[in-house]
GROMACS .gro file of C-alpha atoms in nm:
model
  414
    1MET     CA    1  -5.190  -2.900   3.679
    2ARG     CA    2  -5.207  -3.157   3.402
    3LYS     CA    3  -5.171  -2.877   3.143
    4LEU     CA    4  -4.861  -2.745   3.321
    5ILE     CA    5  -4.708  -3.092   3.329
    6LEU     CA    6  -4.787  -3.139   2.961
    7SER     CA    7  -4.629  -2.801   2.874
    8ALA     CA    8  -4.319  -2.890   3.071
    9LEU     CA    9  -4.296  -3.223   2.890
   10LEU     CA   10  -4.328  -3.046   2.554
   11VAL     CA   11  -4.051  -2.799   2.644
   12ALA     CA   12  -3.829  -3.085   2.758
   13ALA     CA   13  -3.901  -3.278   2.439
   14THR     CA   14  -3.826  -2.975   2.223
   15SER     CA   15  -3.503  -2.905   2.410
   16SER     CA   16  -3.406  -3.268   2.373
   17LEU     CA   17  -3.475  -3.248   2.000
   18PHE     CA   18  -3.261  -2.935   1.968
   19ALA     CA   19  -2.982  -3.106   2.157
   20GLN     CA   20  -3.005  -3.415   1.936
   21LYS     CA   21  -2.986  -3.205   1.619
   22LEU     CA   22  -2.689  -3.009   1.751
   23ASP     CA   23  -2.517  -3.327   1.866
   24ASP     CA   24  -2.568  -3.473   1.521
   25ILE     CA   25  -2.421  -3.163   1.357
   26GLN     CA   26  -2.127  -3.161   1.598
   27ASP     CA   27  -2.070  -3.529   1.526
   28LYS     CA   28  -2.045  -3.452   1.154
   29ILE     CA   29  -1.808  -3.165   1.227
   30GLY     CA   30  -1.593  -3.387   1.446
   31LYS     CA   31  -1.570  -3.641   1.162
   32LYS     CA   32  -1.493  -3.357   0.915
   33LYS     CA   33  -1.806  -3.440   0.718
   34TYR     CA   34  -1.864  -3.073   0.654
   35GLY     CA   35  -2.092  -3.121   0.353
   36GLU     CA   36  -2.335  -3.331   0.556
   37ALA     CA   37  -2.307  -3.096   0.850
   38LYS     CA   38  -2.391  -2.803   0.620
   39GLU     CA   39  -2.713  -2.969   0.504
   40LYS     CA   40  -2.823  -3.023   0.863
   41VAL     CA   41  -2.731  -2.679   0.992
   42ASP     CA   42  -2.894  -2.511   0.691
   43ALA     CA   43  -3.212  -2.712   0.748
   44ALA     CA   44  -3.213  -2.621   1.116
   45LEU     CA   45  -3.168  -2.248   1.051
   46ASN     CA   46  -3.436  -2.249   0.783
   47ASP     CA   47  -3.678  -2.308   1.070
   48PRO     CA   48  -3.768  -1.961   1.208
   49LYS     CA   49  -3.781  -2.107   1.561
   50ASN     CA   50  -3.408  -2.175   1.546
   51GLN     CA   51  -3.304  -1.829   1.430
   52SER     CA   52  -3.255  -1.712   1.787
   53ASN     CA   53  -3.058  -2.021   1.890
   54ALA     CA   54  -2.696  -1.908   1.919
   55ASP     CA   55  -2.560  -2.263   1.915
   56TYR     CA   56  -2.689  -2.323   1.564
   57TRP     CA   57  -2.517  -2.007   1.444
   58PHE     CA   58  -2.194  -2.120   1.605
   59ALA     CA   59  -2.224  -2.457   1.434
   60LYS     CA   60  -2.283  -2.278   1.103
   61ALA     CA   61  -1.971  -2.066   1.157
   62GLN     CA   62  -1.766  -2.382   1.218
   63VAL     CA   63  -1.906  -2.567   0.918
   64TYR     CA   64  -1.889  -2.281   0.669
   65ASN     CA   65  -1.541  -2.176   0.779
   66ASN     CA   66  -1.405  -2.527   0.726
   67LEU     CA   67  -1.583  -2.569   0.393
   68ALA     CA   68  -1.455  -2.231   0.278
   69GLN     CA   69  -1.098  -2.348   0.336
   70GLU     CA   70  -1.156  -2.681   0.166
   71LYS     CA   71  -1.313  -2.524  -0.142
   72GLN     CA   72  -1.143  -2.183  -0.132
   73ASP     CA   73  -1.491  -2.036  -0.155
   74THR     CA   74  -1.522  -1.666  -0.067
   75THR     CA   75  -1.902  -1.685  -0.041
   76LEU     CA   76  -1.881  -1.959   0.222
   77GLN     CA   77  -1.616  -1.758   0.409
   78ALA     CA   78  -1.844  -1.455   0.414
   79GLU     CA   79  -2.127  -1.670   0.551
   80ALA     CA   80  -1.894  -1.799   0.823
   81LEU     CA   81  -1.815  -1.442   0.926
   82THR     CA   82  -2.185  -1.349   0.934
   83ALA     CA   83  -2.261  -1.659   1.143
   84ILE     CA   84  -1.993  -1.589   1.405
   85GLN     CA   85  -2.112  -1.228   1.427
   86LYS     CA   86  -2.468  -1.349   1.481
   87TYR     CA   87  -2.353  -1.600   1.741
   88PHE     CA   88  -2.180  -1.341   1.957
   89GLN     CA   89  -2.467  -1.098   1.909
   90LEU     CA   90  -2.714  -1.354   2.049
   91GLU     CA   91  -2.477  -1.448   2.331
   92SER     CA   92  -2.426  -1.086   2.436
   93GLY     CA   93  -2.756  -1.086   2.626
   94LYS     CA   94  -2.640  -1.356   2.866
   95GLU     CA   95  -2.451  -1.317   3.192
   96GLU     CA   96  -2.080  -1.287   3.126
   97SER     CA   97  -2.000  -1.614   3.304
   98LYS     CA   98  -2.244  -1.800   3.078
   99ARG     CA   99  -2.162  -1.618   2.757
  100ALA     CA  100  -2.015  -1.779   2.440
  101LEU     CA  101  -1.948  -2.114   2.610
  102LYS     CA  102  -1.946  -2.306   2.281
  103SER     CA  103  -1.673  -2.080   2.146
  104ALA     CA  104  -1.482  -2.088   2.474
  105LEU     CA  105  -1.481  -2.469   2.477
  106GLU     CA  106  -1.280  -2.472   2.153
  107GLY     CA  107  -1.055  -2.186   2.266
  108HIS     CA  108  -1.238  -1.950   2.029
  109LYS     CA  109  -1.067  -2.131   1.741
  110THR     CA  110  -1.340  -2.061   1.486
  111ALA     CA  111  -1.345  -1.687   1.552
  112PHE     CA  112  -0.966  -1.664   1.523
  113ASP     CA  113  -0.961  -1.891   1.216
  114ILE     CA  114  -1.206  -1.667   1.032
  115TYR     CA  115  -0.989  -1.365   1.114
  116SER     CA  116  -0.670  -1.546   1.010
  117ASN     CA  117  -0.817  -1.679   0.686
  118TYR     CA  118  -0.929  -1.335   0.575
  119PHE     CA  119  -0.593  -1.186   0.667
  120LYS     CA  120  -0.404  -1.452   0.466
  121SER     CA  121  -0.635  -1.399   0.170
  122GLY     CA  122  -0.574  -1.027   0.195
  123VAL     CA  123  -0.197  -1.073   0.197
  124ASN     CA  124  -0.213  -1.305  -0.105
  125ALA     CA  125  -0.422  -1.057  -0.302
  126PHE     CA  126  -0.196  -0.773  -0.188
  127GLN     CA  127   0.115  -0.953  -0.311
  128ALA     CA  128  -0.059  -1.024  -0.641
  129GLN     CA  129  -0.144  -0.651  -0.658
  130ASN     CA  130  -0.513  -0.732  -0.691
  131TRP     CA  131  -0.601  -0.420  -0.498
  132PRO     CA  132  -0.984  -0.440  -0.495
  133LEU     CA  133  -0.972  -0.800  -0.371
  134ALA     CA  134  -0.704  -0.716  -0.115
  135TYR     CA  135  -0.914  -0.425   0.009
  136ASN     CA  136  -1.223  -0.645   0.043
  137ASN     CA  137  -1.033  -0.913   0.234
  138PHE     CA  138  -0.871  -0.668   0.473
  139THR     CA  139  -1.203  -0.499   0.551
  140LYS     CA  140  -1.344  -0.845   0.628
  141THR     CA  141  -1.034  -0.910   0.840
  142LEU     CA  142  -1.123  -0.602   1.041
  143ASP     CA  143  -1.486  -0.714   1.072
  144ALA     CA  144  -1.359  -1.044   1.213
  145PHE     CA  145  -1.122  -0.855   1.442
  146ASP     CA  146  -1.415  -0.653   1.577
  147VAL     CA  147  -1.579  -0.980   1.685
  148ILE     CA  148  -1.261  -1.088   1.862
  149SER     CA  149  -1.190  -0.752   2.020
  150LYS     CA  150  -1.540  -0.648   2.128
  151ASN     CA  151  -1.603  -0.984   2.288
  152LYS     CA  152  -1.273  -0.965   2.477
  153LEU     CA  153  -1.117  -1.270   2.313
  154THR     CA  154  -0.793  -1.071   2.294
  155ASN     CA  155  -0.630  -0.787   2.486
  156VAL     CA  156  -0.539  -0.614   2.158
  157SER     CA  157  -0.779  -0.328   2.090
  158PHE     CA  158  -0.654  -0.209   1.750
  159ASP     CA  159  -0.532  -0.410   1.450
  160THR     CA  160  -0.265  -0.175   1.318
  161THR     CA  161  -0.142  -0.403   1.040
  162ALA     CA  162  -0.483  -0.485   0.894
  163VAL     CA  163  -0.590  -0.120   0.906
  164LEU     CA  164  -0.271  -0.015   0.726
  165TYR     CA  165  -0.315  -0.282   0.459
  166ALA     CA  166  -0.682  -0.190   0.414
  167GLY     CA  167  -0.588   0.175   0.363
  168TYR     CA  168  -0.300   0.099   0.129
  169SER     CA  169  -0.510  -0.144  -0.078
  170ALA     CA  170  -0.789   0.113  -0.104
  171GLN     CA  171  -0.542   0.380  -0.213
  172ASN     CA  172  -0.405   0.159  -0.489
  173ALA     CA  173  -0.756   0.061  -0.593
  174LYS     CA  174  -0.830   0.436  -0.630
  175LEU     CA  175  -1.085   0.420  -0.349
  176THR     CA  176  -0.977   0.752  -0.201
  177ASP     CA  177  -1.256   0.794   0.053
  178GLN     CA  178  -1.202   0.445   0.192
  179ALA     CA  179  -0.825   0.492   0.202
  180ALA     CA  180  -0.871   0.815   0.399
  181LYS     CA  181  -1.105   0.637   0.642
  182TYR     CA  182  -0.845   0.376   0.738
  183TYR     CA  183  -0.547   0.611   0.726
  184ALA     CA  184  -0.732   0.847   0.960
  185GLN     CA  185  -0.774   0.563   1.210
  186LEU     CA  186  -0.397   0.510   1.206
  187ALA     CA  187  -0.314   0.880   1.215
  188ASP     CA  188  -0.541   0.944   1.510
  189ILE     CA  189  -0.354   0.697   1.731
  190LYS     CA  190  -0.032   0.894   1.663
  191ILE     CA  191   0.223   0.626   1.577
  192ALA     CA  192   0.560   0.803   1.581
  193ASP     CA  193   0.720   0.572   1.325
  194THR     CA  194   0.857   0.730   1.006
  195SER     CA  195   0.715   0.443   0.800
  196TYR     CA  196   0.371   0.588   0.882
  197MET     CA  197   0.461   0.945   0.784
  198GLY     CA  198   0.313   0.906   0.436
  199ILE     CA  199  -0.038   0.852   0.570
  200TYR     CA  200  -0.038   1.202   0.720
  201GLU     CA  201   0.069   1.347   0.386
  202TYR     CA  202  -0.203   1.146   0.211
  203LEU     CA  203  -0.467   1.280   0.451
  204VAL     CA  204  -0.347   1.638   0.408
  205GLY     CA  205  -0.371   1.603   0.030
  206TYR     CA  206  -0.707   1.430   0.056
  207TYR     CA  207  -0.864   1.703   0.269
  208GLN     CA  208  -0.708   1.977   0.057
  209GLU     CA  209  -0.879   1.819  -0.243
  210LYS     CA  210  -1.204   1.809  -0.044
  211LYS     CA  211  -1.159   2.178   0.042
  212ASP     CA  212  -1.178   2.095   0.412
  213PRO     CA  213  -0.934   2.337   0.583
  214VAL     CA  214  -1.013   2.215   0.935
  215ASN     CA  215  -0.911   1.855   0.871
  216THR     CA  216  -0.627   1.965   0.644
  217GLN     CA  217  -0.475   2.164   0.929
  218LYS     CA  218  -0.551   1.885   1.176
  219TYR     CA  219  -0.331   1.638   0.990
  220ILE     CA  220  -0.061   1.895   0.915
  221ASP     CA  221  -0.040   1.965   1.288
  222LEU     CA  222  -0.040   1.595   1.375
  223GLY     CA  223   0.228   1.529   1.116
  224LYS     CA  224   0.443   1.817   1.238
  225SER     CA  225   0.414   1.701   1.600
  226LEU     CA  226   0.529   1.349   1.514
  227PHE     CA  227   0.771   1.418   1.227
  228PRO     CA  228   0.896   1.775   1.274
  229ASN     CA  229   1.188   1.735   1.032
  230ASN     CA  230   0.966   1.671   0.731
  231PRO     CA  231   0.986   1.990   0.519
  232ASN     CA  232   0.662   1.909   0.337
  233TRP     CA  233   0.442   2.031   0.621
  234MET     CA  234   0.534   2.392   0.543
  235ALA     CA  235   0.465   2.337   0.174
  236TYR     CA  236   0.122   2.193   0.254
  237GLU     CA  237   0.037   2.490   0.475
  238LEU     CA  238   0.130   2.728   0.197
  239GLN     CA  239  -0.067   2.538  -0.067
  240GLY     CA  240  -0.385   2.616   0.119
  241LEU     CA  241  -0.312   2.989   0.089
  242GLU     CA  242  -0.240   3.005  -0.285
  243GLY     CA  243  -0.556   3.205  -0.353
  244ASP     CA  244  -0.476   3.477  -0.099
  245LYS     CA  245  -0.146   3.658  -0.163
  246ALA     CA  246  -0.152   3.865   0.153
  247LYS     CA  247  -0.219   3.567   0.380
  248LYS     CA  248   0.044   3.359   0.206
  249MET     CA  249   0.306   3.632   0.242
  250ALA     CA  250   0.222   3.673   0.611
  251LYS     CA  251   0.249   3.297   0.661
  252LEU     CA  252   0.584   3.286   0.483
  253GLU     CA  253   0.718   3.566   0.701
  254GLU     CA  254   0.601   3.379   1.012
  255MET     CA  255   0.766   3.057   0.892
  256ILE     CA  256   1.094   3.231   0.812
  257LYS     CA  257   1.110   3.371   1.164
  258GLN     CA  258   1.073   3.016   1.294
  259ASN     CA  259   1.312   2.868   1.034
  260PRO     CA  260   1.562   3.143   0.945
  261GLN     CA  261   1.814   2.904   0.787
  262ASN     CA  262   1.567   2.721   0.563
  263THR     CA  263   1.695   2.794   0.211
  264ASP     CA  264   1.388   2.662   0.027
  265LEU     CA  265   1.152   2.864   0.243
  266GLN     CA  266   1.359   3.179   0.202
  267MET     CA  267   1.367   3.137  -0.175
  268GLU     CA  268   0.993   3.072  -0.202
  269TYR     CA  269   0.930   3.386   0.000
  270ALA     CA  270   1.159   3.588  -0.226
  271VAL     CA  271   0.995   3.462  -0.547
  272ASP     CA  272   0.643   3.518  -0.412
  273LEU     CA  273   0.738   3.862  -0.287
  274PHE     CA  274   0.880   3.947  -0.632
  275ASN     CA  275   0.555   3.841  -0.799
  276TYR     CA  276   0.348   4.023  -0.538
  277THR     CA  277   0.553   4.344  -0.571
  278TYR     CA  278   0.561   4.348  -0.950
  279GLY     CA  279   0.222   4.197  -1.022
  280LYS     CA  280  -0.058   4.346  -1.227
  281ASP     CA  281  -0.174   4.572  -0.944
  282LYS     CA  282   0.089   4.781  -0.770
  283PRO     CA  283   0.064   4.726  -0.393
  284ALA     CA  284   0.003   5.023  -0.166
  285ASP     CA  285   0.326   4.950   0.019
  286TYR     CA  286   0.529   4.919  -0.302
  287GLU     CA  287   0.849   5.078  -0.172
  288LYS     CA  288   0.843   4.871   0.146
  289ARG     CA  289   0.792   4.557  -0.060
  290GLN     CA  290   1.089   4.651  -0.277
  291ALA     CA  291   1.309   4.696   0.029
  292ASP     CA  292   1.187   4.367   0.177
  293LEU     CA  293   1.252   4.196  -0.156
  294THR     CA  294   1.611   4.319  -0.166
  295THR     CA  295   1.666   4.180   0.183
  296ALA     CA  296   1.497   3.849   0.100
  297LEU     CA  297   1.693   3.791  -0.221
  298LYS     CA  298   2.026   3.877  -0.063
  299LYS     CA  299   1.943   3.645   0.227
  300SER     CA  300   1.865   3.367  -0.021
  301ILE     CA  301   2.202   3.419  -0.188
  302GLU     CA  302   2.376   3.431   0.150
  303LEU     CA  303   2.218   3.098   0.248
  304SER     CA  304   2.281   2.942  -0.092
  305PRO     CA  305   2.559   3.122  -0.285
  306THR     CA  306   2.534   2.879  -0.578
  307ASN     CA  307   2.165   2.953  -0.635
  308ALA     CA  308   2.168   3.086  -0.991
  309TYR     CA  309   1.796   3.161  -0.986
  310ALA     CA  310   1.823   3.385  -0.679
  311ASN     CA  311   2.096   3.588  -0.852
  312TYR     CA  312   1.884   3.609  -1.168
  313ILE     CA  313   1.573   3.725  -0.978
  314LEU     CA  314   1.779   3.992  -0.806
  315THR     CA  315   1.893   4.128  -1.145
  316GLN     CA  316   1.526   4.155  -1.249
  317HIS     CA  317   1.440   4.328  -0.924
  318LEU     CA  318   1.722   4.576  -0.983
  319SER     CA  319   1.595   4.636  -1.339
  320ASN     CA  320   1.261   4.742  -1.193
  321GLN     CA  321   1.427   4.972  -0.942
  322ILE     CA  322   1.640   5.127  -1.217
  323TYR     CA  323   1.330   5.181  -1.430
  324ASP     CA  324   1.144   5.346  -1.140
  325LEU     CA  325   1.432   5.589  -1.084
  326GLN     CA  326   1.454   5.666  -1.455
  327GLN     CA  327   1.082   5.745  -1.459
  328THR     CA  328   1.124   5.974  -1.160
  329ARG     CA  329   1.414   6.150  -1.335
  330THR     CA  330   1.212   6.194  -1.654
  331ALA     CA  331   0.928   6.348  -1.456
  332ILE     CA  332   1.154   6.634  -1.340
  333LYS     CA  333   1.082   6.909  -1.594
  334GLY     CA  334   1.224   7.206  -1.410
  335THR     CA  335   1.558   7.377  -1.486
  336LYS     CA  336   1.625   7.523  -1.146
  337PRO     CA  337   1.945   7.432  -0.958
  338GLU     CA  338   1.747   7.214  -0.717
  339ASP     CA  339   1.599   7.025  -1.013
  340ALA     CA  340   1.943   6.967  -1.156
  341LYS     CA  341   2.057   6.847  -0.813
  342LYS     CA  342   1.769   6.598  -0.797
  343LYS     CA  343   1.861   6.462  -1.140
  344GLN     CA  344   2.225   6.437  -1.039
  345ASP     CA  345   2.134   6.242  -0.724
  346LEU     CA  346   1.907   6.011  -0.923
  347ASN     CA  347   2.184   5.947  -1.175
  348LYS     CA  348   2.416   5.842  -0.895
  349GLN     CA  349   2.152   5.604  -0.759
  350ILE     CA  350   2.091   5.460  -1.105
  351ASP     CA  351   2.464   5.412  -1.167
  352GLY     CA  352   2.498   5.239  -0.831
  353LEU     CA  353   2.212   5.001  -0.910
  354ILE     CA  354   2.356   4.927  -1.256
  355GLU     CA  355   2.688   4.828  -1.098
  356GLU     CA  356   2.509   4.615  -0.843
  357GLN     CA  357   2.307   4.453  -1.119
  358PHE     CA  358   2.627   4.378  -1.309
  359LYS     CA  359   2.764   4.200  -1.002
  360TYR     CA  360   2.466   3.966  -0.971
  361ALA     CA  361   2.428   3.919  -1.347
  362SER     CA  362   2.791   3.807  -1.362
  363ALA     CA  363   2.736   3.565  -1.074
  364ALA     CA  364   2.423   3.422  -1.235
  365TYR     CA  365   2.599   3.393  -1.571
  366ASP     CA  366   2.887   3.194  -1.420
  367LEU     CA  367   2.651   2.962  -1.231
  368TYR     CA  368   2.436   2.892  -1.537
  369ASP     CA  369   2.742   2.845  -1.755
  370LYS     CA  370   2.878   2.578  -1.517
  371MET     CA  371   2.559   2.374  -1.561
  372GLY     CA  372   2.668   2.278  -1.911
  373ALA     CA  373   2.451   2.017  -2.079
  374SER     CA  374   2.243   1.964  -1.763
  375ILE     CA  375   2.084   2.309  -1.788
  376LYS     CA  376   1.703   2.299  -1.812
  377PRO     CA  377   1.484   2.494  -2.060
  378GLY     CA  378   1.363   2.738  -1.794
  379GLU     CA  379   1.719   2.796  -1.678
  380LYS     CA  380   1.825   2.866  -2.038
  381ALA     CA  381   1.572   3.150  -2.053
  382SER     CA  382   1.723   3.302  -1.739
  383PHE     CA  383   2.075   3.242  -1.876
  384ARG     CA  384   1.988   3.436  -2.194
  385ALA     CA  385   1.839   3.719  -1.987
  386VAL     CA  386   2.152   3.772  -1.774
  387THR     CA  387   2.372   3.740  -2.083
  388ASN     CA  388   2.175   4.022  -2.245
  389LEU     CA  389   2.220   4.231  -1.931
  390LEU     CA  390   2.597   4.183  -1.955
  391ILE     CA  391   2.590   4.278  -2.324
  392ASP     CA  392   2.401   4.598  -2.234
  393TYR     CA  393   2.642   4.672  -1.952
  394TYR     CA  394   2.955   4.639  -2.165
  395THR     CA  395   2.790   4.831  -2.450
  396MET     CA  396   2.727   5.116  -2.208
  397LYS     CA  397   3.092   5.092  -2.097
  398LYS     CA  398   3.201   5.085  -2.464
  399GLN     CA  399   3.396   4.763  -2.408
  400MET     CA  400   3.312   4.611  -2.744
  401ASP     CA  401   3.551   4.319  -2.705
  402LYS     CA  402   3.346   4.205  -2.405
  403VAL     CA  403   3.024   4.265  -2.595
  404LYS     CA  404   3.148   4.033  -2.869
  405VAL     CA  405   3.228   3.758  -2.616
  406TYR     CA  406   2.879   3.761  -2.468
  407GLU     CA  407   2.705   3.795  -2.803
  408THR     CA  408   2.891   3.486  -2.922
  409LYS     CA  409   2.787   3.304  -2.606
  410LEU     CA  410   2.426   3.413  -2.648
  411ASP     CA  411   2.416   3.245  -2.989
  412THR     CA  412   2.499   2.910  -2.824
  413ILE     CA  413   2.221   2.924  -2.565
  414LYS     CA  414   1.942   2.755  -2.757
   0.00000   0.00000   0.00000
């Protein structure tokens, strides 16, 4: 019995000593003697027996947070964050009604101050365009927010602003993986605000670079669902198919059915179809591709009559068709009436295509000519090509006055 009484007295004495030390620290804090309070709280926590005492950790959070603001010391601020995290970790094992009473008595001021101080530091670094420092401060802001949110000190479950700033700071600091991490958090909560549209595009580009088609498509689909009028989603989908001509052509055809009036899409399809049809390897469905190409190019011109490039591409397509017919004609070696009839029919087809080519070459010429000084180097090459076609046409027609006009013009297209 005497031993039990003695043990009880020792426990009471120890508890009393703890209380006295804490009261002394709190007295220093109350008098804003943070330097003295720091010495006492550091000494207390250097004793392994006090490491599990949540109240000491709370006192440390208070002291270090205030000192950090007085001295603008980032190391002290980081220690304050660690201390408040430790405090709530130790308190989490208690009944909810008895949990975090020290923090509750001050209205959780220290926890919110630590969050606010990191956020302000992040904003200051952000405005100074010190991106690595801004990123560090906003990640710490989010660590502080986790303390506030997980311990139900606020009803807010997601810090949209801090996450956005963390992602943007990481992006500017060239920390691509970290930027993607925070942008993904924002994207996944589906904020239908156009100011957030860029994060979906960033994530699409990021996962394309990572060669991750699943996540690439995930963020294309999310972006399309929230911002359907952004034309870039189609471009991103097509980028992922650049290495597979057949799949890309099929995707373009599918997109055109869904967006029949999209001029850019129609033109990209026409150009890709031209390259696919007249590439190194002749496709098995060559004639079908030629017919589809004619339709696609004429549709492009219908949708955008002032598209010089579409008219130019059509002249090149017609050149290939003319050449194919000429080769077929040359291959006819017979002298029978039916052979002569075949050649005659082919000549009519060739003449018809030449006239059609003249029509589109003239249109392209006029459109390029109107560009004047604003014409680009690539456009000049196309301009010269259609001018040569017109020279050939008028030479064939023996209209040498016209030939002279276009030859003179050709000399000016440098």
